[in-house]
Amino acid sequence: MTSTEETFGRVCSVIAAELGCAECDLSAATTAEDVDGWDSLAHARLILSLEDHLNIRFPGEKLFELDCIGDLVSLADEALAPKKENTRVVA
Amino acid sequence: MSLLSFWKKYEQDTVSQRILERLDQTPDRLYARVHFADTTHSISYRRLAECAAPYAAACAKANLSAGDRVVVLKEQGPDLLYAFFGAIFAGAVPTILAPPSPRQDPAHFWRGHREVMDRIRAQLLFTTSKLKTELISFPTDHAVTAITEEDLPSTTRLPIPDTSSQDVAFLQHSSGTTGTKKGVMISHAALLHQVDAYARRLGLNERDHIVSWLPLYHDMGLIACCLLPVLSGVPVTMISPFDWTMRPTLLFDLIERAKASLVWQPNFAFQHLINCVRPDDNWDLSSVRAFIDCSERCRPETLDQFASKFGPMGVRKSSLHTCYAMAETVFAATQSEPGKAPRTETIDAQALVDEGVARPTLDTHATTSSVLSCGKPIDDVTVLIMDEEGNRLPDRRIGEICVSGPCLARGYDRQPEKSASVFREGWYHTRDLGYLSNGELFVTGRVDDLLILNGRNHYAHDLEFALRDTSGIVPGRIISFSEYREDLGSDVLIVLAETRETDTAALKTIKKNIRDKMLDETGLVPASIHLFPPLWLIKSTSGKISREATAQKYNSPAREEGLI
C-alpha cells in the first residue's frame, strides 16, 4: 500500500466518523457538496480531528482552497512527509 | 426619560457628530485593530477619519444627495470600515452586504445582491476590483456606479454632513434568499439611543476591550462590535469570520493578547469553541467579564459546558451572559445583568404546550424544559407579551414578544406592506414566543416558520422556493425545517422531498441537486436530506404541506419505513 492510499483510508475513516456518512461512499473525487452536513463549521471540526488523528498541522491558508477529498489527502501527505523523513533518519 | 426629553436630547445628535467629537478629544486613541490578509491594522480616530474621507469625497463627486443609498461590498478588513463610515460622513445611507463565500456560484450571488441594489435604488457600490469586474457580467436594472480603492479621490478632509438625528443612518439587511432580504432603516437617534442605553446596562468603561470575529453585515457584528466601540470609545479587535470558522481558537489568542473584556457571539459559536479546543490547549481568559450569547436561542446546557470546559482558563459562570436582540430594535432589547449569571428556569414542558403557561417544576417525573433568562429590557425599552388579538398577557403566559421604545427601527426600506405587518401602533411584533417573569424575558420559540441557523434567520418557505425546480422531485413536494443538535449548540437544516425515482444512482443525483441548489441560492448546507415516495409528506386542510405534522412524522418510526 502506498503512503497516499494509506492516508486516503485514514482520512476517509475520520470523515465518516465526523460527518456520519458511509466510508464506502467516499472517493478522491468526493467534494463537500456531496456529503450531507459538510459545511464550514463541520469542515473546521474535521480538520481538527484529522490533525489529531494524523498528528499533523495543516497550513491554515490552504484549508479553503480544497476542492475534493483527494486534495485533502495530498495536503495531509505533504504535512506527513517531514515526519516520515524524520522517522527514516531515526531508524 | 420622557419621549419629549429624549427627542430633545437626540435632536441634533448624529453618528458623524459623535465620531467628530471623539476625533477632537482623543484623535490618537485606538478605535480598532483589524487583522486582515496577514497584517494587523491599527486604526485610531484620526486614521478612521482620514481614510474615510476619500469615500465621503467619492459620494460628493457622484453628486449624492443626503439619504441616497450606498452599498458596501468588501471583505472584512479596514477598507470595509472606511467605506461604511465614509458614506455616513457624506450624509448617504450605507448598507453592508455579505461578500461571496468561497464556494458560492457568482451567478446566484449576484442575482440576490442585484435585486437588493435595484430595490433600494443604490447609487454607489463601494467594492473590490474583482467584484467590480464580476458586476459587469451581472448588471443591475437600476444604474449603480461601482467604486474601488483605485477610483477614490485623494483627500483626507471630511465634509460636514447635512443630516439630522431623525434621518436614516444606515440600512441593516436581514439574511434570506433572493427577494426576501429586508433593509431595516435605522435612524441616527435610534442608533445613538441604543448605544447609550446598552453601554449603561453593560457598564462600559475605558478599561474595556472588545474582541470579535462577527461579520459586519450582521447586526450583532455591526452594532455591538463596530458602532458601539466607535461611539463609546471602547477599542475593538476584529478578525474575519472565515478565519475564525477555520481556526476558532484565534478568538482566544486575541482575548489573551488584548486582555479583552467583552465578546459577543451566537450560541453555536460557544459550542464550536467547546468542540474545537483540545484538552491540552490553554489560554488566560480571565480578563473577559462578559461573553454574551445572542442572536439565536441561548441554551443553558451550552453555557454550562462552556463554563465547565473553560473554567480552568478563567471563565466564570458570572461572566456568561445573554441578550435578546434584533436589527428591528437596532440591537439589544434585553440584556442579562453584568456580574451575575443569568437565571435558568426549569418549567413543565407539557404545560408549556397544552396551556401556554411557563410553570416552574421540581417534579422529577415531569417532562421539563430549561429556559435561560435573556435579562431585563435596557433603558426606555418596553417588552410585553401579547396574545394573537394584541392583548397583553400576564407573567408566565406564553405569547408573542413585542418591543417598544426609542430604538425601534423606522421599518423596512421601500417595503411598506412588510413594515406594516410587524411595526404596529408603536410596537415591533417579533414573531418570537416567550414569557416574562419578574421583568425578565425568557424566549421559548417562534410563531412562524423562521429557522435560525448559526445565528442567521431564514424562512423555511423561502428555502423551499429556492429548491422548487430541482429535477427528480415531485413538484411542490419539498419541505425544510430545523432540528436542534446539542453537539453543535444550534439548529441544523433538514430537507425532505418526495420523488418517484427508486434507482440508487438517480436518488444520489437528486440529493446532490438539492445540496447544490441550496448552497448556490442560500449559502446553506443541509445537515440531512431525505427522499420519500409520493404522498409521504403530510398536507394540511388548506392543501399546503404541514411543516409541523411532517416534522413529527419524520421524528417517528414512520421515517425509516418510508425512506427510499
XYZ file of C-alpha atoms in Angstrom:
655
model
C 0.000 0.000 0.000
C 1.405 3.440 -0.956
C 1.517 6.229 1.595
C -1.222 8.088 -0.338
C -3.517 5.066 -0.220
C -2.859 4.673 3.468
C -3.510 8.370 4.088
C -6.663 8.192 1.956
C -8.008 5.371 4.119
C -7.237 7.221 7.343
C -8.732 10.488 6.051
C -11.928 8.735 4.890
C -12.296 6.956 8.189
C -12.123 10.296 10.063
C -14.564 11.951 7.615
C -17.044 9.101 8.036
C -16.810 9.272 11.822
C -17.041 13.074 11.972
C -19.870 13.537 9.456
C -21.756 10.306 9.990
C -21.551 9.167 6.373
C -20.628 5.767 4.887
C -16.882 5.386 4.283
C -17.569 3.302 1.166
C -19.383 6.277 -0.437
C -16.239 8.409 -0.306
C -13.729 8.665 -3.127
C -10.859 11.004 -4.012
C -13.290 12.957 -6.207
C -15.914 13.413 -3.449
C -16.488 17.095 -2.649
C -18.004 18.706 0.437
C -21.162 19.328 -1.603
C -21.601 15.564 -1.997
C -21.871 14.930 1.743
C -24.785 15.961 3.980
C -23.837 18.442 6.676
C -20.307 19.226 5.383
C -20.469 22.976 5.941
C -17.705 25.331 7.029
C -18.146 24.566 10.739
C -18.098 20.812 10.101
C -15.010 21.363 7.929
C -13.227 23.061 10.835
C -14.094 20.198 13.195
C -12.979 17.704 10.582
C -9.617 19.433 10.100
C -9.048 19.451 13.859
C -9.949 15.783 14.081
C -7.637 14.905 11.164
C -4.800 16.855 12.758
C -5.267 14.901 15.982
C -5.558 11.511 14.271
C -2.624 12.034 11.911
C -0.583 14.081 14.403
C -0.022 16.880 11.884
C -0.869 20.587 11.459
C -2.423 21.792 8.203
C -1.320 25.163 6.806
C -4.289 27.474 7.518
C -4.171 29.393 4.232
C -4.777 26.257 2.133
C -7.790 24.971 4.026
C -10.337 26.942 1.989
C -8.762 26.000 -1.353
C -9.526 22.301 -1.194
C -11.878 21.045 -3.902
C -12.214 17.375 -3.026
C -11.086 14.639 -0.650
C -8.134 13.942 -2.991
C -6.852 17.479 -2.305
C -7.252 16.940 1.432
C -5.284 13.686 1.183
C -2.492 15.431 -0.773
C -2.323 18.175 1.834
C -2.205 15.586 4.615
C 0.563 13.724 2.761
C 2.560 16.956 2.458
C 2.202 17.531 6.195
C 3.145 13.920 6.908
C 6.201 13.935 4.625
C 8.644 15.634 7.030
C 7.554 13.249 9.769
C 8.245 10.208 7.580
C 11.578 11.734 6.598
C 12.494 12.145 10.272
C 11.318 8.666 11.079
C 13.648 7.212 8.439
C 16.600 9.176 9.778
C 15.971 7.960 13.287
C 15.529 4.361 12.088
C -36.697 59.855 30.355
C -39.862 61.154 28.658
C -40.145 60.787 24.910
C -40.069 64.579 24.577
C -36.832 64.976 26.502
C -35.436 62.029 24.595
C -36.111 63.680 21.240
C -34.727 66.968 22.587
C -31.545 65.305 23.713
C -31.036 63.490 20.446
C -32.443 66.183 18.145
C -29.170 67.203 16.560
C -27.122 64.235 17.569
C -25.767 62.159 14.675
C -23.223 59.385 14.233
C -20.864 61.724 12.365
C -21.021 64.342 15.093
C -20.286 61.802 17.804
C -17.251 60.481 15.916
C -16.037 64.016 15.202
C -16.261 64.799 18.926
C -14.081 61.780 19.696
C -11.715 62.799 16.909
C -11.454 66.211 18.504
C -10.922 64.913 22.047
C -8.829 61.776 21.525
C -7.602 61.673 17.901
C -4.897 59.081 18.531
C -6.898 56.751 20.739
C -7.194 53.240 19.296
C -10.588 52.530 17.779
C -9.983 49.197 16.068
C -7.269 46.658 15.496
C -8.210 44.714 12.372
C -6.423 41.501 11.390
C -6.744 41.205 7.625
C -4.681 39.355 4.983
C -1.831 38.514 7.395
C -1.493 42.155 8.501
C -2.699 43.893 11.637
C -4.115 47.358 11.003
C -4.345 49.697 13.985
C -6.983 52.354 13.386
C -7.127 55.466 15.543
C -9.967 58.003 15.292
C -7.649 60.211 13.226
C -6.837 57.384 10.826
C -10.506 56.433 10.568
C -11.420 60.000 9.599
C -8.521 60.350 7.146
C -9.192 57.034 5.413
C -12.986 57.503 5.363
C -12.582 60.946 3.758
C -11.881 59.668 0.195
C -15.077 57.574 0.352
C -17.051 60.618 1.529
C -15.474 62.610 -1.308
C -16.468 59.885 -3.794
C -20.087 60.315 -2.657
C -19.822 64.078 -3.185
C -18.183 63.591 -6.574
C -21.078 61.345 -7.617
C -23.474 64.159 -6.591
C -25.166 62.013 -3.999
C -27.930 63.713 -2.048
C -28.490 63.172 1.657
C -30.232 59.867 2.108
C -29.039 58.263 -1.138
C -28.245 54.589 -0.714
C -24.705 53.227 -0.931
C -23.890 49.514 -0.910
C -20.641 48.383 0.696
C -19.489 45.017 -0.591
C -16.000 44.184 0.593
C -14.141 41.552 2.530
C -13.958 42.163 6.258
C -10.926 44.411 6.531
C -10.114 48.042 7.332
C -11.362 49.244 3.961
C -14.845 47.986 4.768
C -14.884 50.251 7.833
C -13.553 53.246 5.886
C -16.176 52.820 3.139
C -19.055 52.436 5.611
C -18.088 55.467 7.701
C -17.158 57.489 4.586
C -20.719 57.105 3.306
C -22.118 58.123 6.708
C -19.867 61.203 6.819
C -21.194 62.146 3.362
C -24.784 62.004 4.645
C -25.532 58.962 2.480
C -27.169 55.792 3.788
C -24.785 52.817 3.569
C -25.669 49.163 3.836
C -23.112 46.389 4.185
C -23.901 43.258 2.180
C -22.220 39.883 2.591
C -19.357 39.243 0.147
C -19.448 35.929 -1.755
C -18.321 32.874 0.165
C -15.513 30.808 -1.413
C -17.948 28.082 -2.563
C -20.761 30.323 -3.830
C -21.719 30.432 -7.508
C -21.200 34.065 -8.715
C -24.421 33.999 -10.785
C -26.540 33.167 -7.761
C -24.624 35.549 -5.541
C -25.181 38.476 -7.890
C -28.819 37.628 -8.558
C -29.655 38.172 -4.872
C -27.486 41.257 -4.457
C -28.701 42.841 -7.721
C -32.259 42.567 -6.501
C -31.366 44.351 -3.251
C -29.437 47.071 -5.123
C -32.341 47.588 -7.504
C -34.935 47.738 -4.746
C -33.079 50.243 -2.568
C -32.001 52.138 -5.745
C -28.349 52.135 -4.697
C -26.416 54.952 -6.355
C -22.935 53.768 -5.464
C -21.298 50.433 -4.792
C -18.060 50.508 -2.814
C -16.369 47.258 -3.702
C -13.179 45.480 -4.802
C -11.694 45.305 -8.303
C -12.578 41.609 -8.573
C -16.226 42.136 -7.684
C -16.444 45.242 -9.873
C -15.347 43.119 -12.845
C -17.926 40.468 -11.979
C -20.695 43.079 -11.723
C -20.182 43.919 -15.412
C -21.429 40.408 -16.238
C -24.420 40.742 -13.891
C -25.633 44.335 -14.311
C -28.397 45.833 -12.184
C -31.561 47.282 -13.785
C -31.004 50.476 -11.847
C -27.703 52.196 -12.740
C -25.182 51.814 -9.925
C -21.626 53.106 -10.088
C -19.041 50.682 -8.720
C -16.081 52.334 -6.996
C -12.922 50.559 -5.883
C -9.997 51.812 -3.812
C -8.197 52.769 -7.057
C -11.088 55.046 -8.121
C -11.129 57.120 -4.923
C -10.345 60.856 -4.934
C -7.247 61.808 -2.957
C -8.225 63.720 0.167
C -8.089 63.432 3.944
C -10.668 66.168 4.631
C -14.105 65.185 5.788
C -17.212 67.028 4.577
C -19.726 68.494 7.038
C -22.769 66.289 6.621
C -26.206 67.807 6.323
C -28.033 65.220 8.412
C -30.326 65.365 11.399
C -30.940 62.836 14.126
C -34.197 61.662 12.535
C -32.560 60.789 9.215
C -31.807 57.183 8.397
C -28.170 56.480 9.284
C -27.829 53.079 7.584
C -29.757 50.033 6.413
C -29.275 46.709 8.152
C -30.126 43.908 5.731
C -31.573 40.700 7.057
C -30.345 37.354 5.787
C -32.518 35.452 3.331
C -32.584 34.434 -0.268
C -33.464 36.430 -3.353
C -36.396 38.723 -2.767
C -36.658 38.161 0.949
C -33.866 40.342 2.286
C -35.274 43.304 4.187
C -33.394 46.554 4.706
C -34.096 47.680 8.266
C -33.956 51.508 8.415
C -32.003 52.683 11.466
C -32.091 56.382 12.290
C -29.222 58.240 13.953
C -31.438 58.863 17.013
C -32.420 55.205 17.378
C -28.807 54.054 16.996
C -27.432 56.577 19.496
C -30.130 55.740 21.996
C -29.278 52.052 21.657
C -25.565 52.672 22.068
C -26.040 54.884 25.155
C -28.599 52.642 26.841
C -26.700 49.449 26.078
C -23.387 50.958 27.245
C -25.074 51.914 30.540
C -26.503 48.419 31.003
C -23.107 46.834 30.379
C -21.265 49.421 32.467
C -18.851 50.088 29.583
C -15.712 51.860 30.711
C -12.346 52.900 29.324
C -10.658 49.702 30.514
C -12.932 47.580 28.313
C -11.740 45.962 25.098
C -13.991 44.074 22.674
C -12.819 41.118 20.580
C -14.898 39.961 17.627
C -14.962 37.543 14.703
C -18.533 38.533 13.758
C -19.338 39.648 10.208
C -20.196 43.334 9.877
C -23.131 42.632 7.560
C -24.868 41.098 10.616
C -26.426 43.376 13.263
C -24.506 41.805 16.138
C -21.175 42.445 14.392
C -22.087 45.907 13.148
C -23.753 47.293 16.277
C -22.005 45.545 19.184
C -18.551 45.218 17.650
C -18.221 48.194 15.288
C -20.613 51.053 16.153
C -20.787 50.586 19.925
C -16.963 50.720 20.115
C -16.533 53.763 17.850
C -19.305 55.736 19.562
C -18.435 54.834 23.133
C -14.652 54.941 22.837
C -14.067 51.282 23.654
C -11.443 49.666 21.381
C -12.218 46.544 19.391
C -10.022 43.828 17.862
C -11.531 42.124 14.800
C -10.749 39.050 12.757
C -12.536 37.758 9.685
C -15.385 35.275 10.196
C -13.753 32.967 7.624
C -10.530 32.840 9.642
C -12.439 32.233 12.857
C -14.557 29.436 11.400
C -11.464 27.519 10.360
C -9.437 28.349 13.471
C -11.962 29.219 16.213
C -9.259 29.387 18.864
C -7.920 32.547 17.180
C -10.563 34.248 19.316
C -8.838 33.020 22.481
C -5.425 34.111 21.139
C -6.796 37.619 20.663
C -8.537 37.711 24.042
C -5.291 36.786 25.763
C -3.234 39.283 23.747
C -5.640 42.215 24.151
C -6.743 41.248 27.673
C -10.213 41.648 26.231
C -13.244 42.067 28.455
C -16.257 41.703 26.113
C -17.182 39.121 23.475
C -20.487 38.690 21.610
C -21.370 35.581 19.628
C -24.333 33.308 18.834
C -24.945 30.095 20.764
C -23.493 27.859 18.018
C -20.150 29.669 18.352
C -19.903 28.768 22.052
C -20.435 25.136 21.050
C -17.962 25.391 18.152
C -15.305 26.538 20.623
C -16.194 23.732 23.037
C -15.843 21.227 20.155
C -12.637 22.666 18.711
C -10.424 23.251 21.734
C -8.094 20.376 22.523
C -7.808 19.175 26.122
C -4.183 20.272 26.451
C -4.763 23.781 24.998
C -4.585 26.660 27.426
C -5.283 30.398 27.414
C -5.821 33.021 30.078
C -9.433 34.099 29.547
C -9.874 35.668 32.982
C -9.935 39.200 31.550
C -13.356 38.606 29.934
C -16.109 39.998 32.135
C -18.868 39.158 29.632
C -19.168 36.507 26.928
C -22.592 37.436 25.551
C -24.758 34.738 23.939
C -27.075 36.335 21.411
C -28.917 36.153 18.037
C -30.191 32.627 18.353
C -31.813 30.754 21.211
C -29.472 30.826 24.228
C -29.131 27.288 25.546
C -28.339 26.745 29.255
C -26.578 23.454 28.573
C -24.189 25.166 26.127
C -23.221 27.858 28.637
C -22.835 25.209 31.379
C -20.453 23.223 29.153
C -18.555 26.391 28.225
C -18.110 27.320 31.905
C -17.056 23.808 32.763
C -14.554 23.389 29.903
C -13.020 26.853 30.141
C -13.373 27.366 33.904
C -9.700 26.358 34.433
C -8.772 29.124 31.940
C -10.553 31.796 33.980
C -14.099 31.710 32.585
C -16.568 32.261 35.410
C -20.294 31.417 35.295
C -20.941 35.043 36.206
C -19.120 36.130 33.036
C -21.507 34.235 30.719
C -24.392 36.425 29.617
C -27.445 36.521 27.425
C -29.029 39.169 25.253
C -32.235 39.352 23.220
C -31.503 41.412 20.151
C -32.637 42.068 16.592
C -31.998 44.616 13.871
C -35.560 45.968 14.191
C -34.682 47.337 17.649
C -31.213 48.374 16.387
C -29.775 45.589 18.518
C -30.370 44.758 22.210
C -33.892 44.822 23.633
C -32.876 42.999 26.816
C -29.564 42.055 28.419
C -28.742 39.985 31.495
C -27.222 41.781 34.444
C -23.424 42.145 34.304
C -21.524 40.268 37.003
C -24.385 37.864 37.646
C -25.096 34.578 35.852
C -28.463 34.692 34.052
C -31.239 32.689 35.674
C -32.284 29.311 34.230
C -35.857 28.167 34.855
C -36.952 24.546 34.724
C -40.533 24.504 33.507
C -43.174 21.869 32.807
C -42.859 21.174 29.065
C -46.382 19.731 28.835
C -47.973 22.821 30.430
C -45.990 24.944 28.001
C -47.559 23.169 25.006
C -51.052 22.407 26.371
C -51.786 25.511 28.426
C -49.344 28.117 27.114
C -48.001 28.590 30.626
C -44.398 28.511 31.867
C -44.892 26.639 35.129
C -41.754 26.066 37.204
C -41.493 22.486 38.352
C -39.356 20.412 40.673
C -41.211 17.242 39.669
C -38.516 14.866 38.504
C -41.091 12.716 36.685
C -42.487 15.543 34.566
C -41.097 16.305 31.111
C -39.244 19.515 31.675
C -37.655 22.227 29.627
C -34.810 24.507 30.742
C -35.109 28.119 29.643
C -32.432 30.756 30.060
C -33.332 34.320 31.028
C -32.360 36.990 28.496
C -32.434 39.608 31.252
C -34.436 42.812 31.618
C -35.089 45.471 28.953
C -32.446 48.152 28.518
C -33.370 51.754 29.433
C -36.554 53.170 27.843
C -37.356 49.885 26.102
C -40.573 48.068 26.985
C -41.080 44.374 26.349
C -44.583 42.890 26.506
C -46.089 39.515 25.753
C -49.239 39.697 23.627
C -51.799 37.149 22.501
C -52.995 36.842 18.896
C -55.568 39.615 19.405
C -52.928 42.014 20.718
C -53.962 41.720 24.390
C -51.237 41.999 26.976
C -50.596 38.717 28.775
C -49.637 38.361 32.448
C -46.341 36.963 33.754
C -45.613 33.351 32.801
C -48.154 33.206 29.968
C -46.614 32.329 26.583
C -47.297 34.743 23.739
C -45.632 36.856 21.103
C -42.760 39.046 22.311
C -43.420 42.686 21.386
C -40.952 45.535 21.833
C -41.455 49.287 22.017
C -39.131 52.221 22.668
C -36.984 54.919 21.125
C -34.577 52.488 19.470
C -37.222 50.974 17.207
C -36.338 50.967 13.504
C -38.267 53.096 11.035
C -39.441 49.979 9.158
C -38.133 48.140 6.089
C -36.788 50.238 3.255
C -39.280 50.503 0.377
C -41.316 47.587 1.729
C -44.335 49.306 3.344
C -46.505 46.190 3.496
C -43.830 44.119 5.223
C -43.209 47.032 7.603
C -46.899 47.455 8.428
C -47.279 43.770 9.207
C -44.809 43.854 12.102
C -44.463 47.528 13.131
C -47.917 48.305 14.524
C -49.018 51.149 16.832
C -45.539 51.755 18.180
C -44.769 48.082 18.775
C -42.468 45.752 16.915
C -44.091 42.319 16.786
C -41.089 39.995 16.818
C -42.846 36.698 15.901
C -40.785 35.172 18.728
C -42.617 33.361 21.510
C -41.724 33.809 25.140
C -42.803 34.866 28.599
C -41.930 37.389 31.270
C -41.132 36.589 34.864
C -40.244 39.357 37.351
C -39.383 41.655 34.466
C -37.000 39.155 32.849
C -37.599 37.806 29.361
C -37.497 34.098 28.508
C -37.616 33.067 24.831
C -39.299 29.733 24.049
C -39.842 29.526 20.265
C -41.238 31.075 17.096
C -44.703 31.986 15.872
C -43.894 31.415 12.212
C -41.612 29.246 10.110
C -38.443 31.229 10.669
C -35.384 28.996 11.025
C -32.399 30.361 12.940
C -29.307 28.578 11.696
C -25.914 29.552 13.098
C -27.297 32.886 14.274
C -28.846 33.847 10.934
C -32.523 33.945 10.049
C -34.042 32.056 7.125
C -37.696 31.462 6.264
C -38.494 27.810 5.575
C -40.903 28.677 2.749
C -38.157 30.714 1.136
C -35.701 27.802 1.240
C -38.360 25.554 -0.274
C -38.958 28.103 -3.012
C -35.235 28.010 -3.827
C -35.495 24.233 -4.389
C -38.745 24.299 -6.379
C -37.211 23.376 -9.766
C -34.976 20.553 -8.562
C -35.219 17.804 -11.136
C -36.492 14.430 -9.928
C -38.645 15.951 -7.172
C -42.443 15.763 -7.304
C -43.349 19.434 -7.936
C -44.212 21.289 -4.731
C -43.469 18.270 -2.552
C -40.432 19.500 -0.656
C -40.180 20.779 2.867
C -37.499 22.238 5.127
C -37.367 22.631 8.877
C -34.786 22.849 11.608
C -33.824 20.491 14.366
C -31.760 21.307 17.452
C -28.421 19.472 17.683
C -26.991 19.579 21.173
C -23.474 18.708 19.976
C -23.485 21.801 17.726
C -25.383 24.121 20.095
C -27.565 25.220 17.205
C -30.350 24.156 14.910
C -29.472 22.342 11.692
C -31.346 22.275 8.406
C -33.326 19.187 7.400
C -34.797 18.819 3.895
C -37.436 16.234 2.996
C -38.701 15.682 -0.542
C -40.842 13.282 -2.499
C -39.661 11.544 -5.656
C -40.903 8.833 -7.998
C -37.352 7.616 -8.578
C -36.192 4.399 -6.939
C -32.861 3.835 -8.674
C -29.969 4.317 -6.213
C -27.848 6.375 -8.616
C -30.804 8.604 -9.517
C -31.588 9.168 -5.830
C -27.963 10.159 -5.206
C -28.159 12.653 -8.063
C -31.374 14.184 -6.690
C -29.774 14.640 -3.274
C -26.738 16.253 -4.886
C -29.006 18.572 -6.908
C -30.799 19.637 -3.716
C -27.490 20.231 -1.940
C -26.038 22.239 -4.853
C -29.158 24.349 -5.309
C -29.462 25.079 -1.590
C -25.820 26.134 -1.390
C -25.969 28.302 -4.513
C -29.231 30.026 -3.659
C -28.909 30.393 0.107
C -25.336 29.584 1.110
C -26.696 26.863 3.411
C -25.687 23.217 3.617
C -28.454 20.849 4.786
C -27.432 18.535 7.625
C -29.725 15.836 6.208
C -31.675 15.305 3.009
C -34.226 12.503 2.957
C -36.232 11.274 -0.026
C -39.655 9.628 0.265
C -42.186 8.174 -2.164
C -45.112 10.363 -3.313
C -47.738 11.294 -0.679
C -45.391 10.700 2.280
C -45.310 14.367 3.289
C -48.451 15.440 5.176
C -50.773 18.077 3.735
C -52.840 20.345 5.961
C -56.535 21.018 5.369
C -55.599 24.078 3.338
C -53.763 21.843 0.862
C -50.316 23.053 1.891
C -47.716 20.696 3.276
C -47.847 20.894 7.050
C -44.362 21.546 8.310
C -45.229 20.688 11.913
C -47.094 17.435 11.171
C -44.454 16.291 8.684
C -41.636 17.071 11.140
C -43.460 14.961 13.747
C -43.807 12.104 11.264
C -40.109 12.465 10.415
C -39.275 12.041 14.105
C -41.389 8.865 14.384
C -40.697 5.262 13.245
C -42.606 6.148 10.039
C -39.419 7.793 8.767
C -37.468 4.543 8.466
C -40.433 2.782 6.873
C -40.901 5.496 4.279
C -37.288 6.255 3.335
C -36.182 5.300 -0.156
